[in-house]
Coordinates of C-alpha atoms and ligand atoms in Angstrom, one line a residue:
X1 CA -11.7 6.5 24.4
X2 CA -9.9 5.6 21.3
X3 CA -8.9 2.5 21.1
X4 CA -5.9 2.7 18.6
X5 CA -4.4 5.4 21.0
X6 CA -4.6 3.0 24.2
X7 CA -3.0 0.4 22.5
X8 CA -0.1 2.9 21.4
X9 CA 0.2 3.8 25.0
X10 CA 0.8 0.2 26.0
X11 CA 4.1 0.2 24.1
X12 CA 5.4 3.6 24.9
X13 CA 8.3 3.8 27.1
X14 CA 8.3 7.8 27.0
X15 CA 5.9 10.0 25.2
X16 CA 5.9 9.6 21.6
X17 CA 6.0 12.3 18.9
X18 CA 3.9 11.0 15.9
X19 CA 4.9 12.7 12.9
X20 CA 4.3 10.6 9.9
X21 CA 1.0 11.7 8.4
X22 CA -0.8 8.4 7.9
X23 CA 0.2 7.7 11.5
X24 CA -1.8 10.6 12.2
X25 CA -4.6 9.9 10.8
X26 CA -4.3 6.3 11.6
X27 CA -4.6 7.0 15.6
X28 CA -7.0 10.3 14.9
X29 CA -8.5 10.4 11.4
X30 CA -7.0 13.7 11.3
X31 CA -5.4 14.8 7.2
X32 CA -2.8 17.5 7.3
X33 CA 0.3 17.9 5.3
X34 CA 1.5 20.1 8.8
X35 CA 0.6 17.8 11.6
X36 CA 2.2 16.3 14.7
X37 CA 1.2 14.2 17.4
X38 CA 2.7 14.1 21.1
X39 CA 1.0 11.1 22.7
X40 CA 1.4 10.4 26.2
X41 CA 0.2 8.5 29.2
X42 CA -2.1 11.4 29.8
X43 CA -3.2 13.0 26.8
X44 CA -2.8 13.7 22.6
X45 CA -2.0 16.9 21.9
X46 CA -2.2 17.9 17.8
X47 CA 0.0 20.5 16.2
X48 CA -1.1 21.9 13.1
X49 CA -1.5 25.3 12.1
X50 CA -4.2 27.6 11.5
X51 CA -5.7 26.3 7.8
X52 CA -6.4 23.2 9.6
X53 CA -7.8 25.0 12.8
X54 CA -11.4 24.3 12.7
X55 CA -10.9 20.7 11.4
X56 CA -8.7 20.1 14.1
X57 CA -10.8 21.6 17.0
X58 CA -13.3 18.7 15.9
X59 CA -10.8 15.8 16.6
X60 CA -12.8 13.7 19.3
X61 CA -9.9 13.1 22.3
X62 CA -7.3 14.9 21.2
X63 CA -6.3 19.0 22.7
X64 CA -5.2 21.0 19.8
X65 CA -2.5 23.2 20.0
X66 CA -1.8 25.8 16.8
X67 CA 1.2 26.3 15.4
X68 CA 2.7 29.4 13.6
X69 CA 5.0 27.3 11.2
X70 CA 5.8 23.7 10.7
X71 CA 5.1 22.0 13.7
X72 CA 8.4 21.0 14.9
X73 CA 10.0 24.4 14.7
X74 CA 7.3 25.0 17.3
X75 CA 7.0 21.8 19.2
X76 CA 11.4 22.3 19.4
X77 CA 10.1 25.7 21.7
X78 CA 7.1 24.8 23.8
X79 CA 7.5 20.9 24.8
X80 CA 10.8 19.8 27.3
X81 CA 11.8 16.2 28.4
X82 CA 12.1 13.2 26.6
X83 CA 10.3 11.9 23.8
X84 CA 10.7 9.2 21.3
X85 CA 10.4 10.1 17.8
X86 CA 9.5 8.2 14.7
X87 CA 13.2 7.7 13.0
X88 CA 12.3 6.4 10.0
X89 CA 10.0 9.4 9.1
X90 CA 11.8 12.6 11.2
X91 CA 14.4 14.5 8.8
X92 CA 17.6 15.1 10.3
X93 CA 17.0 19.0 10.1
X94 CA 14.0 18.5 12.3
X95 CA 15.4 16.4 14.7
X96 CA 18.2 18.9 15.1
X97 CA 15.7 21.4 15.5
X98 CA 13.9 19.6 18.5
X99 CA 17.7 19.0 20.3
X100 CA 18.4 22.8 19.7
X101 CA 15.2 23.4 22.0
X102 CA 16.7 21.0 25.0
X103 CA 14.5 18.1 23.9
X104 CA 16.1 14.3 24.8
X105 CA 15.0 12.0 21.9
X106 CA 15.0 8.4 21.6
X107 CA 14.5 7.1 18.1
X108 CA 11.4 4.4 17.7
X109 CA 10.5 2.8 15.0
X110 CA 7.1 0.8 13.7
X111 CA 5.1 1.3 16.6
X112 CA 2.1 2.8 14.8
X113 CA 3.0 0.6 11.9
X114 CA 3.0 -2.7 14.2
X115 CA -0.9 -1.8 14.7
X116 CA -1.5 -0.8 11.3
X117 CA -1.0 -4.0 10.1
X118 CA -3.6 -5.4 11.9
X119 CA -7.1 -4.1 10.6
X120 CA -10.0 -3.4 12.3
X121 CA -13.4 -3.8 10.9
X122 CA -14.0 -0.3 9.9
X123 CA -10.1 -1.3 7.9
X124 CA -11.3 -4.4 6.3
X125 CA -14.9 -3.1 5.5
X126 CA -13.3 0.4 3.8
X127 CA -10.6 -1.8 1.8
X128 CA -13.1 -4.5 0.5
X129 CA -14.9 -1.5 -1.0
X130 CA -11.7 0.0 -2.6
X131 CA -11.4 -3.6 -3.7
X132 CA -14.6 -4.0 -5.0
X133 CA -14.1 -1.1 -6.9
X134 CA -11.1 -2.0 -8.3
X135 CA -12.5 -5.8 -9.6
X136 CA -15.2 -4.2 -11.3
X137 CA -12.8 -1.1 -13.3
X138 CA -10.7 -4.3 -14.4
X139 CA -13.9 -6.3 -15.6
X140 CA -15.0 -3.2 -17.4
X141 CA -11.5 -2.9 -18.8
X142 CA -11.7 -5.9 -20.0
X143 CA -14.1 -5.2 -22.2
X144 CA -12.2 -3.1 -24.2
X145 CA -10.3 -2.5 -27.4
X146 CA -6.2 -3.1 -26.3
X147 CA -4.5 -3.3 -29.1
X148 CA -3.6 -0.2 -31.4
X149 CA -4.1 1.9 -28.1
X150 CA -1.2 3.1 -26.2
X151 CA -0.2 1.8 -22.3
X152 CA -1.2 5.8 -21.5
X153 CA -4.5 6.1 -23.1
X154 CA -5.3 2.7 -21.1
X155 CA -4.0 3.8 -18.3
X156 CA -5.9 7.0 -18.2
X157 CA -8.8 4.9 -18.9
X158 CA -8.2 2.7 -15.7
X159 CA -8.6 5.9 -14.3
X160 CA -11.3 7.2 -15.6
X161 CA -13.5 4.2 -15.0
X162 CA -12.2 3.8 -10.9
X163 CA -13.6 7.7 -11.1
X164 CA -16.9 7.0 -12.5
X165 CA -17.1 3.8 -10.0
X166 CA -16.8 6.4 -7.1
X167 CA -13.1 5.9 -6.1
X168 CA -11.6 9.1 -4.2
X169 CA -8.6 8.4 -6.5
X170 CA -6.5 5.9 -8.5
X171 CA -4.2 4.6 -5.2
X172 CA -1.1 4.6 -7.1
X173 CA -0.3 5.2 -11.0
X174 CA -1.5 3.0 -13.0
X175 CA 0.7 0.5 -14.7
X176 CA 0.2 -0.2 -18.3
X177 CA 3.0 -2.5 -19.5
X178 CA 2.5 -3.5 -23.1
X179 CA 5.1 -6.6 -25.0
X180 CA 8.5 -5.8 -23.7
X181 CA 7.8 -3.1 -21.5
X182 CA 6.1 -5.5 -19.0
X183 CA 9.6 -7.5 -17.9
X184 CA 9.8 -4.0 -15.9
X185 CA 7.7 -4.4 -12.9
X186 CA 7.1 -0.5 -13.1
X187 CA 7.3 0.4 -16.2
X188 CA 5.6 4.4 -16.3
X189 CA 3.2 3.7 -19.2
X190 CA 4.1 5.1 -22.4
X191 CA 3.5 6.4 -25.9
X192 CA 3.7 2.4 -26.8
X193 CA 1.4 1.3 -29.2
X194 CA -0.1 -2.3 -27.6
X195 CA 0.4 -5.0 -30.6
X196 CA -1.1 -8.3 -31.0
X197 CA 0.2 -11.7 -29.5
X198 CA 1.7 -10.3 -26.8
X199 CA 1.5 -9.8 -22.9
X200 CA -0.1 -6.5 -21.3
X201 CA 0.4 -5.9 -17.8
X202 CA -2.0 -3.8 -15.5
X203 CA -1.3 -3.0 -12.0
X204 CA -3.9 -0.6 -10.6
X205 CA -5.7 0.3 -7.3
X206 CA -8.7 2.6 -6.6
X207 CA -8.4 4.5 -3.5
X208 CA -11.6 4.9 -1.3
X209 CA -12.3 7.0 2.1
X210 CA -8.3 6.9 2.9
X211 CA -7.5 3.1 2.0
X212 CA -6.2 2.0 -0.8
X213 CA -6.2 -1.5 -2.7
X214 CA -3.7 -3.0 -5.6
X215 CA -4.4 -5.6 -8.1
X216 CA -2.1 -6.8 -11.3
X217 CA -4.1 -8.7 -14.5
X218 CA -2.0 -9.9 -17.2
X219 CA -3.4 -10.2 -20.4
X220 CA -2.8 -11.5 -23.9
X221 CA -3.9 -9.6 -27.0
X222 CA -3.5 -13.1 -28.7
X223 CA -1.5 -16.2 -29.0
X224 CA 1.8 -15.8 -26.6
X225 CA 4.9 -16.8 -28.3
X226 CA 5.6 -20.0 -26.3
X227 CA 8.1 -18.5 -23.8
X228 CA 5.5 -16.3 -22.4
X229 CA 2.8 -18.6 -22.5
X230 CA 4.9 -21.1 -20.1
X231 CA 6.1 -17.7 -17.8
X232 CA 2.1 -17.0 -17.6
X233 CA 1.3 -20.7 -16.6
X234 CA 3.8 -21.1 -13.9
X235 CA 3.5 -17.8 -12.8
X236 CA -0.2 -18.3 -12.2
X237 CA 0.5 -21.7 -10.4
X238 CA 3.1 -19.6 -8.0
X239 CA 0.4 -17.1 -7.4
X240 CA -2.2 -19.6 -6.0
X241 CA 0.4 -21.5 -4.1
X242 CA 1.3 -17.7 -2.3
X243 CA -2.3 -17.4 -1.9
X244 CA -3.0 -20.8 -0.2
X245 CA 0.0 -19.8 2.2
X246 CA -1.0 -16.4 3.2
X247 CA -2.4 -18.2 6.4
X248 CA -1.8 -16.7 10.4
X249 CA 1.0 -18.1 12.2
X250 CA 3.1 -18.8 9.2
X251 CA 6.7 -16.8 8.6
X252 CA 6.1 -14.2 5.9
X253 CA 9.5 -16.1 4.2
X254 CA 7.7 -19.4 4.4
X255 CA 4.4 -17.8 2.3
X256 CA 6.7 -16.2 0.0
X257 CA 9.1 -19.5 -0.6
X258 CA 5.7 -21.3 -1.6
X259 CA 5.5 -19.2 -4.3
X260 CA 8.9 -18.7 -5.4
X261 CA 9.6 -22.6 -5.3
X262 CA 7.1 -22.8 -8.1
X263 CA 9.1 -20.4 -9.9
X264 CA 12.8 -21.5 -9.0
X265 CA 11.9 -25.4 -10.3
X266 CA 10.8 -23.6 -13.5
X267 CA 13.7 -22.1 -14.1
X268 CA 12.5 -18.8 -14.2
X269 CA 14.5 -17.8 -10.5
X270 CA 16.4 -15.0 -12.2
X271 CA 13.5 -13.3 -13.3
X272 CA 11.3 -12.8 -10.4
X273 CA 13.8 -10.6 -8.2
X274 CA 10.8 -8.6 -5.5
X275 CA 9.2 -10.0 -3.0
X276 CA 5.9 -12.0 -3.5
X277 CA 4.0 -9.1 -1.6
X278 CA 3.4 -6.7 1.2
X279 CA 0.9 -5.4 3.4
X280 CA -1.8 -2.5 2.6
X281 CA -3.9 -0.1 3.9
X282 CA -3.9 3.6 4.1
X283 CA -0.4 3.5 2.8
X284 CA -0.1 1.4 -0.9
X285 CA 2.7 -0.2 1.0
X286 CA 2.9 -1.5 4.3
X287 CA 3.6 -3.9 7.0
X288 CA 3.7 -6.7 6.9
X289 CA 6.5 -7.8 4.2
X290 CA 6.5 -10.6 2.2
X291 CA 10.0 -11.5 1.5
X292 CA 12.8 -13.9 1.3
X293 CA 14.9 -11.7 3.9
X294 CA 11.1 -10.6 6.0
X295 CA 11.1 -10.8 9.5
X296 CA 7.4 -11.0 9.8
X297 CA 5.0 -13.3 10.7
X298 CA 1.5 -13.3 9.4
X299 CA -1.4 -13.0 11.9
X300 CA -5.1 -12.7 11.3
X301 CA -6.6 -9.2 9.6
X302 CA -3.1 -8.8 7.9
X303 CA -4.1 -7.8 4.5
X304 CA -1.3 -8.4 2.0
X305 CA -0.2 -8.8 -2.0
X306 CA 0.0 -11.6 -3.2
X307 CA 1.9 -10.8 -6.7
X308 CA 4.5 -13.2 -8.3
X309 CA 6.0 -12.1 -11.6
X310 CA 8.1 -13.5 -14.3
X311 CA 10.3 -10.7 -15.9
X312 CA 11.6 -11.6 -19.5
X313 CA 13.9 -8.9 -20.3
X314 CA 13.3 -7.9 -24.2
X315 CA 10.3 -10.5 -24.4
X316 CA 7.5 -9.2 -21.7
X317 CA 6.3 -10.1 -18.8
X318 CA 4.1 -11.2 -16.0
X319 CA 2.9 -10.7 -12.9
X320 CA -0.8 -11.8 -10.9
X321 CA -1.7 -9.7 -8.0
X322 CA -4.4 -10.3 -5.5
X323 CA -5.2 -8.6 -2.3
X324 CA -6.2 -11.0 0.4
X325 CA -7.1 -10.9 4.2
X326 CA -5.0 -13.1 6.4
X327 CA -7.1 -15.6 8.3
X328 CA -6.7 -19.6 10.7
X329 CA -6.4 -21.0 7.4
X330 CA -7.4 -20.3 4.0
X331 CA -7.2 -16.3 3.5
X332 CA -10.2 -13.9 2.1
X333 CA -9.2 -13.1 -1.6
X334 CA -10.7 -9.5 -2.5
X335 CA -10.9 -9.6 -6.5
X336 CA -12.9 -11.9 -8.5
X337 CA -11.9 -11.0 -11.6
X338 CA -10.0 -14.4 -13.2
X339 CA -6.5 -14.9 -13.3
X340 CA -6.9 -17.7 -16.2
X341 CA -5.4 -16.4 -19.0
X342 CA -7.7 -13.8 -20.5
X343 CA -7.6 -13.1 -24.5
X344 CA -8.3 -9.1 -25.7
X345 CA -8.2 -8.0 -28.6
Ligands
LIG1 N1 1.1 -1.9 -7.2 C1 2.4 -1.3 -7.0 C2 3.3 -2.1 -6.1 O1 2.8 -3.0 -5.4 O2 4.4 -1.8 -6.0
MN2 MN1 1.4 -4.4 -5.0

């Protein structure tokens, strides 16, 4: 029995049709660019076509059924009734497609999502090793030459380390913001030369067995003109305030507030305009959402950002990420790597 599926079931209203592809692979471990899922009280049938035959015929629970062509054009021809369908993922060519073969569809959204965002064991064990990973690329970073290198050659070399420490893949690219570059949260990294006495922001992840993990460093390559300095300190005070109230049971608004208060009574409130965080797992980004306008609620085995920032346009800027587990009270915090301050040269 798999237990993800039976706890999809207890939600459904009408069989579902599973199209987004970490979805997929969340409720069957199954990897396909070309894949659907109809999940009902009965069964899961898998659509995928014939270069994914033979890994599909070795889905445990699951009856395979192969496809000529995308799998909606062919799902549109052999499935009838009603369905619901994943509306934020389903293109409105395809849902067009299933109505033009006498399908009823009801749109559903964050089903598979709403169990996402709480891990199971096997979750949490893979994304403390894709955070273990990522702690030790940043201490080896760290080590470094920064400045006369440019934001891409560091960036590549992010890379190249979370490679040789047995990542699958970087999770995301790799943010290398160097002096005024970093008061853009994602800034592509560029042909900038890094210069002393300024800010260098990193925001990288190593991906590992399909889960990912995200962590921002800031770092000075010497003494911060003042403006900075006071953006680092207070952005580093909002950051362990958001950490100590990433805690079940409390409104995802109230976790981010405790941060952004820190930031507001600064004065820096214009320049922090994202939310403090958001949930991670196979997807980079994922529920829950940490947010002034969030809906959420945090519960235990949520694993969420925490990352404030302070954005000085023309100046720099800052931002402190961790990844942490939601627990009763205080959460699990993934990185070691310090968040004081850290001087490169
Ligand atoms: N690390 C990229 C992001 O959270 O958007
Ligand atoms: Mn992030």
């Amino acid at each position: 029995m798999n237990a993800r599926v039976e706890k999809l079931r207890q939600q459904l209203e009408e069989p579902l049709i599973v199209t987004t592809p970490a979805n997929v692979r969340y409720l069957t471990g199954f990897v396909s660019s070309n894949v659907s899922l109809v999940v009902d009280s009965e069964q899961v049938r898998l659509f995928t076509d014939f270069r994914y035959a033979e890994a599909a015929r070795a889905v445990p629970d699951v009856e395979f059924v192969q496809t000529l062509r995308e799998t909606v054009t062919d799902m549109a021809e052999m499935l009838t009734g009603t369905f619901g369908f994943e509306s934020p993922h389903l293109t409105y060519a395809q849902y067009e497609e299933l109505r033009g073969g006498g399908l009823e569809l009801v749109p559903r959204a964050g089903l598979v999502e709403g169990l996402r965002a709480i891990k199971d064991d096997d979750e949490l064990e893979k994304i403390r090793r894709a955070a273990g990973i990522t702690d030790q690329a940043y201490e080896q970073l760290a080590k470094e030459r920064f400045v006369g290198r440019t934001e891409r050659e560091l960036a590549w070399r992010m890379n190249e380390i979370f490679h040789e420490l047995g990542a699958d893949e970087p999770a995301f690219e790799t943010i290398v913001a160097a002096g005024p570059n970093g008061a853009k949260p994602h800034a592509d990294p560029g042909d900038r030369v890094i210069e002393a006495g300024t800010t260098v922001v990193i925001d990288s992840g190593a991906m590992l067995d399909g889960y990912c993990s995200d962590c921002t460093r800031t770092f000075a390559t010497g003494k911060l003109p003042d403006e900075l300095q006071r953006a680092y300190d207070v952005c580093l005070e909002a950051q362990l305030k958001g950490v100590e109230a990433a805690q079940a049971g409390k409104e995802a608004k109230e976790t981010d507030g405790a941060a952004r208060g820190v930031i507001d009574e600064a004065g820096f409130g214009q320049n922090f305009g994202h939310g403090l965080g958001h949930g991670l797992g196979i997807d980079v980004h994922e529920a829950p959402r940490l947010a002034p306008t969030s809906t959420d609620t945090l519960v235990t085995a949520n694993v969420v950002t925490i990352e404030p920032g302070i954005y000085l346009e023309g100046t720099g800027g800052i931002r402190i990420e961790d990844l942490v587990v939601v627990k009763d009270g205080a959460p699990e915090v993934l990185y070691s790597f310090p968040k004081e301050l850290m001087t490169v040269s």
